[in-house]
XYZ file of C-alpha atoms in Angstrom:
120
model
C -0.043 0.080 -0.085
C 0.935 3.677 -0.509
C 0.399 7.053 1.519
C -0.200 10.225 -0.107
C 0.088 13.501 1.790
C -1.299 16.799 1.356
C -1.566 19.848 3.491
C -4.976 21.293 5.140
C -5.770 24.826 4.206
C -6.856 26.892 6.910
C -10.301 27.458 5.698
C -11.978 23.686 5.566
C -15.206 24.898 4.234
C -16.670 24.001 1.004
C -18.492 26.420 -1.468
C -21.739 26.405 0.546
C -19.805 27.595 3.671
C -20.139 24.180 5.242
C -17.349 22.995 7.725
C -15.982 19.889 5.902
C -14.561 18.362 9.152
C -17.867 18.763 10.954
C -19.815 17.498 7.840
C -17.747 14.431 7.803
C -17.960 14.043 11.606
C -14.337 13.735 11.836
C -11.804 13.793 14.691
C -8.818 15.656 13.571
C -6.855 15.358 16.799
C -4.775 12.470 15.510
C -4.442 14.051 12.248
C -3.395 17.515 12.741
C -2.846 19.841 9.942
C -1.833 17.532 7.255
C -3.842 14.953 5.335
C -2.889 11.373 4.807
C -4.679 9.221 2.209
C -4.382 5.531 1.970
C -3.615 4.573 -1.818
C -5.184 1.231 -2.129
C -8.459 -0.542 -3.089
C -8.497 -3.276 -1.112
C -11.333 -3.366 1.638
C -9.347 -5.890 3.365
C -6.357 -3.487 3.900
C -8.848 -0.884 4.828
C -10.064 -2.898 7.373
C -6.581 -3.182 9.059
C -5.480 0.493 8.575
C -8.458 2.901 8.231
C -9.550 2.217 12.098
C -6.074 4.034 13.162
C -7.794 7.137 12.576
C -4.829 8.832 10.930
C -6.091 8.928 7.426
C -8.206 11.658 5.918
C -9.400 9.347 3.071
C -8.556 6.982 0.351
C -7.390 7.410 -3.117
C -7.822 4.808 -5.872
C -7.491 4.393 -9.619
C -8.352 1.719 -12.182
C -5.090 -0.039 -11.881
C -5.361 -0.352 -8.140
C -8.867 -1.565 -8.642
C -7.729 -4.375 -11.054
C -5.170 -5.324 -8.500
C -7.651 -5.527 -5.680
C -9.908 -7.380 -7.916
C -12.751 -4.748 -7.465
C -14.727 -3.861 -10.532
C -14.047 -0.367 -11.891
C -17.637 0.878 -12.591
C -19.469 3.880 -11.084
C -21.788 1.980 -9.093
C -19.360 -0.292 -7.471
C -17.113 2.960 -6.840
C -20.062 4.440 -5.266
C -20.354 1.548 -2.849
C -16.734 1.821 -1.802
C -16.885 5.638 -1.474
C -19.848 5.196 0.899
C -17.989 2.427 2.974
C -15.083 4.622 3.145
C -16.851 7.718 4.263
C -19.270 6.302 6.517
C -17.865 3.146 8.201
C -14.273 4.419 8.828
C -15.171 8.136 9.611
C -12.958 9.576 6.720
C -13.180 12.685 4.841
C -12.519 11.879 1.210
C -12.701 9.171 -1.243
C -10.846 10.215 -4.340
C -11.065 7.809 -7.559
C -9.557 8.643 -10.951
C -12.006 9.168 -13.793
C -11.589 7.085 -17.103
C -12.521 7.621 -20.762
C -10.930 8.214 -24.115
C -12.208 11.612 -24.666
C -12.490 14.869 -22.486
C -15.938 14.721 -22.641
C -16.141 10.992 -21.433
C -13.419 11.954 -18.697
C -15.641 14.760 -17.487
C -19.084 12.717 -17.519
C -17.482 9.917 -15.629
C -15.756 12.148 -13.077
C -18.979 14.012 -12.607
C -21.074 10.622 -12.415
C -18.295 9.399 -9.682
C -18.779 12.388 -7.532
C -22.712 12.494 -7.847
C -23.261 11.053 -4.148
C -21.303 13.773 -2.516
C -19.393 16.349 -4.602
C -17.631 17.681 -1.255
C -16.024 14.527 -0.616
C -15.957 12.372 -3.528
């Protein structure tokens, strides 16, 4: 597995002004001002690592999904995102879009984020 790191901006609100940390119900005491992302598509590894409480979220892409024997479909990614966001009290689920044209990339990306545009 791999880790991704990003810094947290001082303003943690979305375009609507909602506080994203509060919206997610996250406890940031273990996370501090940096964001660690677990870069893996294996739910078994999520079960082991996400309960540590140090991860802001999960990132994945079609290659990682294939390695973990997970379907790379929009409905399945919605299921994975729901699990990551609700079962593990994380704040973000990032999935790489796919397509052969800019329009297809855009449409798939918008479909992926549909359940929660602020967190997916």
